[in-house]
Short mmCIF file of C-alpha atoms in Angstrom, two decimals:
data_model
loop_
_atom_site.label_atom_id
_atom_site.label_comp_id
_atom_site.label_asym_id
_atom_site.label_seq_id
_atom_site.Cartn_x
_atom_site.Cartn_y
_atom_site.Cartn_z
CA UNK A 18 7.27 52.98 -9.95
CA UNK A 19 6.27 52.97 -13.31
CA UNK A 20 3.39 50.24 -14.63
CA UNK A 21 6.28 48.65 -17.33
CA UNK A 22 9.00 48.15 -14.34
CA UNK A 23 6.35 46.96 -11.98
CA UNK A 24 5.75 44.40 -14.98
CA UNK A 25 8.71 43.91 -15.69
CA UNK A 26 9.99 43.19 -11.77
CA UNK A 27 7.08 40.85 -11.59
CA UNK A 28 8.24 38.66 -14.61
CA UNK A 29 11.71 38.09 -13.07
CA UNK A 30 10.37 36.94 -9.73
CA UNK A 31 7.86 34.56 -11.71
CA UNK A 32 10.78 33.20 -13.74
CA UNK A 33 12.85 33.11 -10.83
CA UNK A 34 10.47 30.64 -8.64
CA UNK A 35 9.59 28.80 -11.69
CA UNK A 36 12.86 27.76 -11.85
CA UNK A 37 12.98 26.88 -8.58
CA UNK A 38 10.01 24.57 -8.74
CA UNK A 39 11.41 23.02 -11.52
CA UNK A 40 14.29 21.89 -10.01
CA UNK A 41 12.46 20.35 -6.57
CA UNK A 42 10.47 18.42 -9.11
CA UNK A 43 13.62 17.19 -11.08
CA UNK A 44 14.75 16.65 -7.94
CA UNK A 45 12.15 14.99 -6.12
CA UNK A 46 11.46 12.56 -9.15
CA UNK A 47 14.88 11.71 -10.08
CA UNK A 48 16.44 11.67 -6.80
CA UNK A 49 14.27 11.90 -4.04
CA UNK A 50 11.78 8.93 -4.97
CA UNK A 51 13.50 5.89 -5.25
CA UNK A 52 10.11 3.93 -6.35
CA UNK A 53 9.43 6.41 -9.00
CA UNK A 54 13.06 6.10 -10.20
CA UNK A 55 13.09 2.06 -9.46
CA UNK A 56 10.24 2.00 -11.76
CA UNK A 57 11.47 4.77 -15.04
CA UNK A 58 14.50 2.19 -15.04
CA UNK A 59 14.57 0.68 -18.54
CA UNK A 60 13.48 -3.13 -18.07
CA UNK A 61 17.00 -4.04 -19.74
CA UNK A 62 18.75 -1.99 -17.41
CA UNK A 63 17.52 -4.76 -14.44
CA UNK A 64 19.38 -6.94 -13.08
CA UNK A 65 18.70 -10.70 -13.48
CA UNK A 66 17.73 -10.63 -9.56
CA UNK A 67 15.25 -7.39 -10.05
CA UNK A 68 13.76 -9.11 -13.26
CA UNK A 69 13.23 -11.96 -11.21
CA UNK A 70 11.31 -10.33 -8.52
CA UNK A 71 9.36 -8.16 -10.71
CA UNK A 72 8.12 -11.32 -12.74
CA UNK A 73 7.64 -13.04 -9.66
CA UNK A 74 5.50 -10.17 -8.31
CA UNK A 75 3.00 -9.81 -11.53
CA UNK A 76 2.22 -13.99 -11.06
CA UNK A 77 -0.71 -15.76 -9.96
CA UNK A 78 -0.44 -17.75 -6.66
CA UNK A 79 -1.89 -21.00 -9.03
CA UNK A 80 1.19 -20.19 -11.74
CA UNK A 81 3.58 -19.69 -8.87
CA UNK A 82 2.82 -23.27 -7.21
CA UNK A 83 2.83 -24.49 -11.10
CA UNK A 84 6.46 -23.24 -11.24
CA UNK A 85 7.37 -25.66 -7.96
CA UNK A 86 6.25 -28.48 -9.92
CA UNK A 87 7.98 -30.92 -12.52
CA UNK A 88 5.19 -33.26 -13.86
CA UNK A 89 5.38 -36.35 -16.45
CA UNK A 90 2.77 -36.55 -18.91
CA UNK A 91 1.47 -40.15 -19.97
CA UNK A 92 1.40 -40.41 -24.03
CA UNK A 93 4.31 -39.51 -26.51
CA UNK A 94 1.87 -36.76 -27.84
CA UNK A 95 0.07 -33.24 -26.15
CA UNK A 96 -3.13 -34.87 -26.27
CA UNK A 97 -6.39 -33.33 -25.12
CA UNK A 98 -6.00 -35.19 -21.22
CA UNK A 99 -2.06 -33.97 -21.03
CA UNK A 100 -3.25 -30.17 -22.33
CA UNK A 101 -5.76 -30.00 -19.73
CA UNK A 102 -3.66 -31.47 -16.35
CA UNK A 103 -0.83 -28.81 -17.78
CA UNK A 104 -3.79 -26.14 -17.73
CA UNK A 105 -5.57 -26.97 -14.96
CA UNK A 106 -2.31 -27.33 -12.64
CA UNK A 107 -0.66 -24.48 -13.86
CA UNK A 108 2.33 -26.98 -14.29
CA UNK A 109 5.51 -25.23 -15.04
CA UNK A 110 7.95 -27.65 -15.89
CA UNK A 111 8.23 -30.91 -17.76
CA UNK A 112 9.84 -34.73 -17.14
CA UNK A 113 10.33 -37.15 -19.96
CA UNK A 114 10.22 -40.64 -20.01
CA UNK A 115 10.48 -43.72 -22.26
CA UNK A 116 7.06 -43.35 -22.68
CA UNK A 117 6.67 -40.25 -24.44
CA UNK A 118 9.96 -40.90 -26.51
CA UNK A 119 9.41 -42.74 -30.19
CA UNK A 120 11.96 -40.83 -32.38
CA UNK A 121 14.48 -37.42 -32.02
CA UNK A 122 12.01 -35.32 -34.48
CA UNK A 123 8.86 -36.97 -33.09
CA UNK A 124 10.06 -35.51 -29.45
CA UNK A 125 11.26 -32.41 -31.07
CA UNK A 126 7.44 -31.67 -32.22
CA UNK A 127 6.23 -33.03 -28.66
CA UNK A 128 8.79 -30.55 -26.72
CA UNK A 129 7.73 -27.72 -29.53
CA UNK A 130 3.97 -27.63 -28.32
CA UNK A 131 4.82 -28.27 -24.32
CA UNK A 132 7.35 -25.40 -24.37
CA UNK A 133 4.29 -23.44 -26.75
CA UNK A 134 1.31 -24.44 -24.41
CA UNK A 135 2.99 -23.67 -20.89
CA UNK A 136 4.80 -20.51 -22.24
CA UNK A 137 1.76 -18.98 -23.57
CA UNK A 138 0.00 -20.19 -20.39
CA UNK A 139 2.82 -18.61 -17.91
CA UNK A 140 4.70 -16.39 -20.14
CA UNK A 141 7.88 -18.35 -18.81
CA UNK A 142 9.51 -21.35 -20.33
CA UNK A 143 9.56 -24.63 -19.07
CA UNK A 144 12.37 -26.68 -17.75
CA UNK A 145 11.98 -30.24 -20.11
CA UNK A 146 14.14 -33.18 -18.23
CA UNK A 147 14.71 -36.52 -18.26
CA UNK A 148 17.26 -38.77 -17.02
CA UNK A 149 20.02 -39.56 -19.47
CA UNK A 150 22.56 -41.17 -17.77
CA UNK A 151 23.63 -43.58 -20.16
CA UNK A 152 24.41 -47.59 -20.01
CA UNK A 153 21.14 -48.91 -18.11
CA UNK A 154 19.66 -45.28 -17.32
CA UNK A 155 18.75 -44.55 -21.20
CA UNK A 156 15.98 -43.28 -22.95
CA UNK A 157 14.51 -44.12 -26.56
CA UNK A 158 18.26 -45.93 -27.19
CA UNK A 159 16.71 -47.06 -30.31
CA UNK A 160 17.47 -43.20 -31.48
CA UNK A 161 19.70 -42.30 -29.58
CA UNK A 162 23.85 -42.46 -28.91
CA UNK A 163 24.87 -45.42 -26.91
CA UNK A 164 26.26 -43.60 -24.20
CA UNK A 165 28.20 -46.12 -21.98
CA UNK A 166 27.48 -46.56 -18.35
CA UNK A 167 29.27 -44.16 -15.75
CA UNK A 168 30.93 -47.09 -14.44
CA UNK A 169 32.42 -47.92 -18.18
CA UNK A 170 33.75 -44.11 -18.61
CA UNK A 171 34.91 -44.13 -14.91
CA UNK A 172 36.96 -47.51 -15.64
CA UNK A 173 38.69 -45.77 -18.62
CA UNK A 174 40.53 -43.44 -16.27
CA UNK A 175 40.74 -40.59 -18.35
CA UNK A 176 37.85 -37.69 -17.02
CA UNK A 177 37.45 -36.04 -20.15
CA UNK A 178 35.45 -38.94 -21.47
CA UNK A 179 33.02 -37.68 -18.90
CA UNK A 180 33.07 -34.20 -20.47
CA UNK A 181 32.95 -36.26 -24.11
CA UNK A 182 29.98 -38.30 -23.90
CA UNK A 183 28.02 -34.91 -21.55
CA UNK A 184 28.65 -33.41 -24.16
CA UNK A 185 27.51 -35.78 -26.69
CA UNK A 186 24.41 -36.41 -24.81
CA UNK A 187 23.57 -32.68 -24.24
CA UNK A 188 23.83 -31.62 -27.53
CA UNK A 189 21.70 -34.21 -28.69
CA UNK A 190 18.89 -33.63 -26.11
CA UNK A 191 19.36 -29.88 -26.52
CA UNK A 192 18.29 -30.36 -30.24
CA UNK A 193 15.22 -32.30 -29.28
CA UNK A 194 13.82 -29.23 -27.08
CA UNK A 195 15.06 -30.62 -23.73
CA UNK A 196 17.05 -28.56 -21.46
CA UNK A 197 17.62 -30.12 -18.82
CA UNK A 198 19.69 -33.85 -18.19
CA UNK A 199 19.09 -35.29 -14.40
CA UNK A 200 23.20 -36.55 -14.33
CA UNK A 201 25.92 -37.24 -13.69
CA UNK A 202 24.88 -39.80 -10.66
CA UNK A 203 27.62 -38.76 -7.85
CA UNK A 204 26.75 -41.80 -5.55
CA UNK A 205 29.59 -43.80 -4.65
CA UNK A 206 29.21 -47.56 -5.55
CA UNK A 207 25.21 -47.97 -6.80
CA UNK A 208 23.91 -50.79 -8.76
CA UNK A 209 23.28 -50.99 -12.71
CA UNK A 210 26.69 -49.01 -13.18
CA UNK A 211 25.17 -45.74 -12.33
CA UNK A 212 28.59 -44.78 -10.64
CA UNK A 213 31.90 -43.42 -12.18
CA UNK A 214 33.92 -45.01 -8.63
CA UNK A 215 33.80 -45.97 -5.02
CA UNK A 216 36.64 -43.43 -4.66
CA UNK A 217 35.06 -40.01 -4.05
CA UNK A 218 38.02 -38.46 -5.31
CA UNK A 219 37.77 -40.12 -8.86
CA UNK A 220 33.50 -39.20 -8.62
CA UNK A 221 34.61 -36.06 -8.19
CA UNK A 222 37.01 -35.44 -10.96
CA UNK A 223 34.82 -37.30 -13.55
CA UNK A 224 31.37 -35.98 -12.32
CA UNK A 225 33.23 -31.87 -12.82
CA UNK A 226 33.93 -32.93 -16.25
CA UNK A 227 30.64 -34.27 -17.10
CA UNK A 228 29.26 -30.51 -15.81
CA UNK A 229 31.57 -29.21 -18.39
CA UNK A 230 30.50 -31.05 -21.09
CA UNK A 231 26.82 -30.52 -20.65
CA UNK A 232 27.47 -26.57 -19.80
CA UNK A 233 29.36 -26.52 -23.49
CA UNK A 234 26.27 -27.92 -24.98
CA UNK A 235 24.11 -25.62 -23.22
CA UNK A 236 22.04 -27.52 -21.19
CA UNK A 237 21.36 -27.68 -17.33
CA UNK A 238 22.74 -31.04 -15.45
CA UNK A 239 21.89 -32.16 -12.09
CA UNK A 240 23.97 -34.08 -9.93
CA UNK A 241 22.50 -37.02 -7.82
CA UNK A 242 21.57 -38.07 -5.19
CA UNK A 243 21.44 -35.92 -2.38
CA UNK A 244 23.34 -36.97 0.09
CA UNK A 245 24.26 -40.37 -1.75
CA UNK A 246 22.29 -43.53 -2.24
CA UNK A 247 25.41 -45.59 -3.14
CA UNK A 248 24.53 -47.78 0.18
CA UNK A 249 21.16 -48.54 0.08
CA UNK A 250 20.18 -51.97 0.48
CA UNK A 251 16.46 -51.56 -0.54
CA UNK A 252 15.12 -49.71 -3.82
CA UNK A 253 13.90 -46.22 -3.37
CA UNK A 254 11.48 -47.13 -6.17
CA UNK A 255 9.58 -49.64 -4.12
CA UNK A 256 10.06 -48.38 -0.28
CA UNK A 257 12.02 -46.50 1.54
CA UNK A 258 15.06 -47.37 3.70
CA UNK A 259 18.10 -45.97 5.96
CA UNK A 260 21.34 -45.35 5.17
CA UNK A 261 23.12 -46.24 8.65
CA UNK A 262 26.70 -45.11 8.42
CA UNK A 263 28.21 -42.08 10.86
CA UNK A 264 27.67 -38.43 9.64
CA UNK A 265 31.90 -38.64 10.08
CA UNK A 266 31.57 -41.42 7.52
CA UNK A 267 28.97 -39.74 5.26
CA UNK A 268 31.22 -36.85 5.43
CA UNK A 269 34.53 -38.54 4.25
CA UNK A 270 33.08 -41.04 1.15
CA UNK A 271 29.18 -40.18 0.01
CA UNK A 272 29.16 -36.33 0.62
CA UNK A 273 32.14 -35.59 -0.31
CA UNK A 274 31.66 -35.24 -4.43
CA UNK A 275 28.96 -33.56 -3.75
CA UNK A 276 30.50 -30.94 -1.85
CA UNK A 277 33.70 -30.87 -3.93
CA UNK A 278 32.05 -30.77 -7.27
CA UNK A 279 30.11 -27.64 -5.94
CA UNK A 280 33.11 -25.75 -5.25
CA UNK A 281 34.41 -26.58 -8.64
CA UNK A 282 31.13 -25.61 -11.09
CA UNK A 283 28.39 -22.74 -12.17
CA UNK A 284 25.51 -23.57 -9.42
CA UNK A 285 23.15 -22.05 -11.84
CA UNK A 286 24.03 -24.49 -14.08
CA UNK A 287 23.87 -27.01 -11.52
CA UNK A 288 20.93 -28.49 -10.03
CA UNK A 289 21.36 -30.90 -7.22
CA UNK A 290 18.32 -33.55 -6.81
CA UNK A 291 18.02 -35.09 -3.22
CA UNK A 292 17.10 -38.10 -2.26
CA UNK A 293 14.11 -39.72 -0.85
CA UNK A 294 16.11 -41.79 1.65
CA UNK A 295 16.55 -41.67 5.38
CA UNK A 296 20.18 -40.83 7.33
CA UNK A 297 19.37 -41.02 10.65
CA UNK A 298 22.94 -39.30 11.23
CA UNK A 299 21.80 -36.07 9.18
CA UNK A 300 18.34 -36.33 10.46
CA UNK A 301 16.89 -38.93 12.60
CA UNK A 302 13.14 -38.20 11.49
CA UNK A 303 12.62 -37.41 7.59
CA UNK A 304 13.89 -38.27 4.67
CA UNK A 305 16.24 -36.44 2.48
CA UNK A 306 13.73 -34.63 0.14
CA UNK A 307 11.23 -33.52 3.54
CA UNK A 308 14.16 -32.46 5.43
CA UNK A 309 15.46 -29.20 6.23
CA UNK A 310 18.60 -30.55 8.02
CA UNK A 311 19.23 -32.04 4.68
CA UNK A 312 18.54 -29.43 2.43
CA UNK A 313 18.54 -26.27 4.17
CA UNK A 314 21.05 -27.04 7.00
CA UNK A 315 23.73 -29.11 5.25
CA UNK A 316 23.12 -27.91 1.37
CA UNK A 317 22.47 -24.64 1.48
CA UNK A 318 23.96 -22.97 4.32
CA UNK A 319 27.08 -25.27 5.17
CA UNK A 320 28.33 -25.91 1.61
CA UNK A 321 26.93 -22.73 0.24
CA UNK A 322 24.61 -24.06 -2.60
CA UNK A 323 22.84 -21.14 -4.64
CA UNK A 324 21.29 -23.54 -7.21
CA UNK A 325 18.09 -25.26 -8.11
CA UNK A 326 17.33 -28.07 -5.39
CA UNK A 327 15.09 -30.76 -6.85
CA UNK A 328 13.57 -33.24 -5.22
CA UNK A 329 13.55 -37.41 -6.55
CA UNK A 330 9.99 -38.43 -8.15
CA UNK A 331 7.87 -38.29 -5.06
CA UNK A 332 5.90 -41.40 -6.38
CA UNK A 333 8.37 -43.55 -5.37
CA UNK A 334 7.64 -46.17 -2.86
CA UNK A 335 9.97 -44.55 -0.45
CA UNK A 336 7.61 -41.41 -0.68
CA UNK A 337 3.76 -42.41 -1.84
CA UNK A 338 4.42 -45.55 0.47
CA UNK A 339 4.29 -43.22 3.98
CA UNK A 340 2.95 -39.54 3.03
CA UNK A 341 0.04 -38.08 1.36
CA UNK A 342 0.44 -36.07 -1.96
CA UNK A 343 -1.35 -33.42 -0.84
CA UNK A 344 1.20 -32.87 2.26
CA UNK A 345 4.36 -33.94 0.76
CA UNK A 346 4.86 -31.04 -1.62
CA UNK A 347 4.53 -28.72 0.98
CA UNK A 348 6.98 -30.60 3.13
CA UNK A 349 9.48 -30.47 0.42
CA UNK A 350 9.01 -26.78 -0.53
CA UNK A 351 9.55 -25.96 3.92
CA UNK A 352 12.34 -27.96 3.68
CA UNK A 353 14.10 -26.11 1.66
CA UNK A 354 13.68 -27.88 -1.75
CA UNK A 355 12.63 -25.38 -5.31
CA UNK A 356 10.97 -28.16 -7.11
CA UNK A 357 8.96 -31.40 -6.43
CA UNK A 358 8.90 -34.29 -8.77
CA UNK A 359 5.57 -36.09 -9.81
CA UNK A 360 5.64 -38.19 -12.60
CA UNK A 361 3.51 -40.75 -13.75
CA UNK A 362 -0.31 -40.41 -12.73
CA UNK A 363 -2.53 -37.43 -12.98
CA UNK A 364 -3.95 -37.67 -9.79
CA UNK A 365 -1.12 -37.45 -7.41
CA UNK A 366 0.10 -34.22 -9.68
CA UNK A 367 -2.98 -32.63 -9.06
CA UNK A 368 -3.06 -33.60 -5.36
CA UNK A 369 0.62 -31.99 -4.85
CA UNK A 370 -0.79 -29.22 -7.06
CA UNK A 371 -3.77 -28.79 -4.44
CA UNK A 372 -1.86 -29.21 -1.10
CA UNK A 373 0.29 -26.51 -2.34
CA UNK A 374 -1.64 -23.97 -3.09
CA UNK A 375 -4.02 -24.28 -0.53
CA UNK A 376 -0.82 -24.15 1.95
CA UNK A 377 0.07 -20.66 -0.30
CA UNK A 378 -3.64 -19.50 0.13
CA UNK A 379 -3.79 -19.68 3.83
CA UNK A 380 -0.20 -19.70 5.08
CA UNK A 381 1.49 -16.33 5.37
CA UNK A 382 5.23 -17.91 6.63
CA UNK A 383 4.47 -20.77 3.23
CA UNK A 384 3.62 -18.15 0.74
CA UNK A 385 6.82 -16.23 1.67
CA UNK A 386 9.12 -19.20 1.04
CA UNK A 387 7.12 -20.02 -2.24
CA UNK A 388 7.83 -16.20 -3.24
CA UNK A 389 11.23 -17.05 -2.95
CA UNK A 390 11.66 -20.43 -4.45
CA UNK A 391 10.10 -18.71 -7.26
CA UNK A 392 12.43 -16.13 -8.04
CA UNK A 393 15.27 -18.86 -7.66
CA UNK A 394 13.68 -20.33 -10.30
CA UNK A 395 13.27 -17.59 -12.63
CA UNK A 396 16.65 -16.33 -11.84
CA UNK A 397 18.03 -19.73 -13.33
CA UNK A 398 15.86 -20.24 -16.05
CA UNK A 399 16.81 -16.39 -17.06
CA UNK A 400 20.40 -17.01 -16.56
CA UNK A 401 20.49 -18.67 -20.00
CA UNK A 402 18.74 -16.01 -21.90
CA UNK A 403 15.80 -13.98 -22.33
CA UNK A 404 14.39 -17.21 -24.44
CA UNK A 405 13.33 -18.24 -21.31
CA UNK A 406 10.31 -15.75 -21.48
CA UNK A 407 7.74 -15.09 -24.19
#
């Protein structure tokens, strides 16, 4: 054979299993390795769920327990103490209260520098709350709509002044920086007018409107509370106390908006804060906000909520009154709750702060359901919009 054909043969062959390489490479990157491909994907090409995870994943165990909190801060300004519990924490979301409230641009400026400091901190966006409820329940009225009382709308018989004044209040609050309203009260028949009706129906029908109104103006709501404090004889605020009706009862009158209005509405636009009051017929040892019957049980898995599950401002004498801060957080978070509320005093926020992330630290079966209340979270805040991150 001559040298030029032996050449020439030789070329082919080399061209031939070039090709052939080629195409087990093309083939084992593009097809055949499912990480490799998972992780080529264009980060706008995620789904909300993946983006969740895969923010969840890059986080530090002390900004992941700062994501389960909600914490108040004391002054109407960031000043140096509030900057440094927010830092020190890792505190991921905000509550307002009367407190830090003067005027609607002083708040805007206040919500401005929270929303820069724990963004910049996390590179997520904070939930800012407060509860708005109107008559009784309002904040900094002086500058603010005079939202009537549940009670008044629910006496005018016409629902869509639910959705009206929602809407009202959301679009003023959503204007000031704050994101998130802690109504429409669902409980059937409690003091100060904080309820639309003793009829659960009515509740119901006012209470879906209301989550209209505040969806319109682009804001989270949060109905209240858990599994319905409308016959409470004794204020949560000062101790706790025992709701003792039937579950059949429960079931028929104080759960039933709750469950109806959940079948009716966006859950992630939804969040549902629980109680810290006892039901010996749901669960004959904890209260609402520490119990998984309650929560986990009964909310999620037997009405099928997919939503943010808050708990009520653990300071409360039905809470601080019978449980350490450092363990109630934790109780919360196994229960089944996303978020704990601690609102007032430095030191309990850093306590919950602490119990929590030593339980993440040292707990494999804790840091697992931390994981996931933290991608619940992330998936709701990034729900609304990629504002949500830096």
């Amino acid at each position: 054979m001559m040298k030029s054909q032996i050449i020439k043969k030789g070329l082919r062959w080399g061209i031939r299993i070039g090709c052939v390489a080629a195409v087990f490479v093309y083939a084992f990157f593009f097809y055949g390795h499912d990480d490799q491909k998972e992780a080529a994907k264009p980060s706008h090409e995620l789904s909300i769920e993946e983006k969740s995870e895969k923010i969840a994943a890059a986080m530090s165990p002390e900004d992941k327990v700062g994501q389960l909190l909600m914490a108040g801060i004391l002054k109407p300004t960031l000043d140096a103490d509030a900057g440094k519990q927010i830092q020190d924490c890792h505190i991921g979301n905000i509550i307002l209260f009367d407190r830090n409230m003067e005027s609607q641009q002083q708040v805007s400026q206040l919500t401005n520098k929270l929303r820069s400091q724990i963004t910049t901190q996390s590179h997520i966006a904070p939930f800012i709350a407060l509860d708005q409820e109107g008559g009784q329940v309002l904040r900094m009225r002086q500058d603010f709509p005079a939202v009537p009382s549940e009670t008044q709308i629910g006496k005018s018989g016409q629902p869509e002044e639910a959705k009206k004044w929602a809407s009202i209040t959301g679009k003023t609050l959503q204007q000031m920086g704050i994101n998130v309203n802690f109504a429409p009260v669902v409980d059937l028949g409690s003091k100060a007018e904080r309820s639309y009706s003793m009829d659960p129906d009515v509740v119901t029908n006012f209470a879906v409107q209301a989550c209209q109104g505040y969806a319109d103006a682009g804001i989270w709501c949060a109905l209240k509370h858990f599994p319905g404090i409308g016959k409470v004889k004794t204020d949560p605020h000062v101790d706790g106390d025992q709701v003792q009706v039937s579950r059949e009862e429960l079931e028929q009158q104080d759960l039933k908006p709750f469950r109806d209005i959940l079948q009716q509405v966006s859950q992630d636009a939804v969040f549902v804060m629980v109680s810290n009051v006892n039901f010996p017929a749901l669960d004959a040892q904890y209260p609402a906000c520490v119990s998984n019957k309650i929560m986990t049980d009964l909310l999620r898995h037997t009405y099928q909520y997919q939503g943010l599950i808050v708990s009520d401002d653990m300071e409360m004498g039905a809470m601080a009154k019978h449980y350490a801060f450092s363990d109630m957080g934790v109780m919360a978070i196994k229960a089944g709750a996303d978020m704990v509320l601690v609102c007032h005093d430095y030191g309990h926020e850093r306590e919950t702060y602490e119990g929590l992330l030593n339980a993440y630290r040292n707990d494999d079966a804790f840091r697992q359901l931390v994981d996931e209340r933290v991608q619940r979270i992330i998936r709701i805040k990034l729900a609304k919009g990629t504002e949500m991150l830096l």
